[in-house]
Coordinates of C-alpha atoms in Angstrom, one line a residue:
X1 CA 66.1 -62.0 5.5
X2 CA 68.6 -61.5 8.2
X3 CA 69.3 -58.2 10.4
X4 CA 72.5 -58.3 8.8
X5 CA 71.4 -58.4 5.0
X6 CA 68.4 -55.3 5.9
X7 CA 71.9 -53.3 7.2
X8 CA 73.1 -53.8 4.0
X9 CA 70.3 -53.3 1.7
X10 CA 69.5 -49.9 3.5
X11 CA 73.4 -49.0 3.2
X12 CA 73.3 -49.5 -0.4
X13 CA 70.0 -47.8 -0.9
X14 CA 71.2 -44.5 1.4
X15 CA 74.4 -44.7 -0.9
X16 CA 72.5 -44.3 -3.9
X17 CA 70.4 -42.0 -3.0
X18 CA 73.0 -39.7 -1.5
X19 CA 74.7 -40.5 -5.4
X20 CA 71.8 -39.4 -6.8
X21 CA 71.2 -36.0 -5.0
X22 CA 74.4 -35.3 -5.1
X23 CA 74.5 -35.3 -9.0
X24 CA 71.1 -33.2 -9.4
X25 CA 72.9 -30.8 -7.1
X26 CA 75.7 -30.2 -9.3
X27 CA 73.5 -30.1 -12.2
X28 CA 72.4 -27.4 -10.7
X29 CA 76.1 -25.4 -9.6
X30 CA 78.4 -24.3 -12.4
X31 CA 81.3 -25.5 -12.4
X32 CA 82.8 -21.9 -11.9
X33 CA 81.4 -21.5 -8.9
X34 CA 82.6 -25.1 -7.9
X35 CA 86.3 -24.0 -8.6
X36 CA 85.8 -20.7 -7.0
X37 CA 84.4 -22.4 -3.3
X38 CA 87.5 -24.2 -3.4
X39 CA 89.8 -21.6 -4.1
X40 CA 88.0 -19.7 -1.3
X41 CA 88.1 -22.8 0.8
X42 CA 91.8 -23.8 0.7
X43 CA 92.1 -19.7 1.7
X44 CA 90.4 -19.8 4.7
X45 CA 91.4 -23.2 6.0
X46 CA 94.9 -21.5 5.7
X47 CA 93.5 -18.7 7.8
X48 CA 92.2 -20.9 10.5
X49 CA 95.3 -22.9 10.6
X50 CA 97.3 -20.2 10.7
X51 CA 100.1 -21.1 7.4
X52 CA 100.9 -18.5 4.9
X53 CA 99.1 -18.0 2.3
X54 CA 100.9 -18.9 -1.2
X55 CA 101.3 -15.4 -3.5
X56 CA 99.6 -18.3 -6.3
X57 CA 96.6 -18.6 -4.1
X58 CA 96.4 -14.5 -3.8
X59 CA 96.8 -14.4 -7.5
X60 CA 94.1 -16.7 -7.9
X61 CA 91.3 -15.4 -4.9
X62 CA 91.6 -11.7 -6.5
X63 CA 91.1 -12.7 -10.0
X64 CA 88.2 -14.9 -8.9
X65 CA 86.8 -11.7 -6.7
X66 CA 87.4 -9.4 -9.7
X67 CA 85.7 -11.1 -12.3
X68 CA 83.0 -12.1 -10.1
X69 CA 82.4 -8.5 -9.6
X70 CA 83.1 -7.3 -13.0
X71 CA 80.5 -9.6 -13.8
X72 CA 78.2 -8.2 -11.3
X73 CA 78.6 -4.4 -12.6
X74 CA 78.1 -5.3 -16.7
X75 CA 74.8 -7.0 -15.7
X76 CA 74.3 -4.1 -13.4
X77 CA 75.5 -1.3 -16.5
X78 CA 73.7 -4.0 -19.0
X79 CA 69.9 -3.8 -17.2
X80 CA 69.9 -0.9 -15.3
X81 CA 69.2 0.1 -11.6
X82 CA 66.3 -2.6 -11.3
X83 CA 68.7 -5.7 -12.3
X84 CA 65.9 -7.2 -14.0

């Protein structure tokens, strides 16, 4: 086996290991919070690089915020002080 063939054959086995913890990952992450990171995201790279922020994208960010918390204070109301 050539040095060139190894290169490959530990390429294609890093690839398919970073496929495969990649899917257990999001096995693990609702999609919801997917979609909400990249809301969140596309808001603060427009931030950094200093471009207005679309009124869509405001919409969007305060609805994500609000049901995030609404969700928050119904378990909250729902189990109590301890948040068991």
């Amino acid at each position: 086996m050539t040095m060139k063939e190894l290169g490959e054959r530990l390429v294609d086995g890093l690839l398919l290991l970073t496929i495969k913890v990649t899917s257990a990952l999001l096995l693990l992450i609702k999609p919801r919070t997917i979609f909400t990171l990249g809301f969140f995201g596309a808001t603060i790279y427009l931030l950094i690089i200093n471009k207005p922020i679309t009124e869509l994208l405001k919409t969007i960010d305060i609805a994500l915020l609000a049901f995030y918390f609404g969700e928050k204070s119904a378990k909250y109301l729902q189990n109590g002080r301890n948040g068991k």
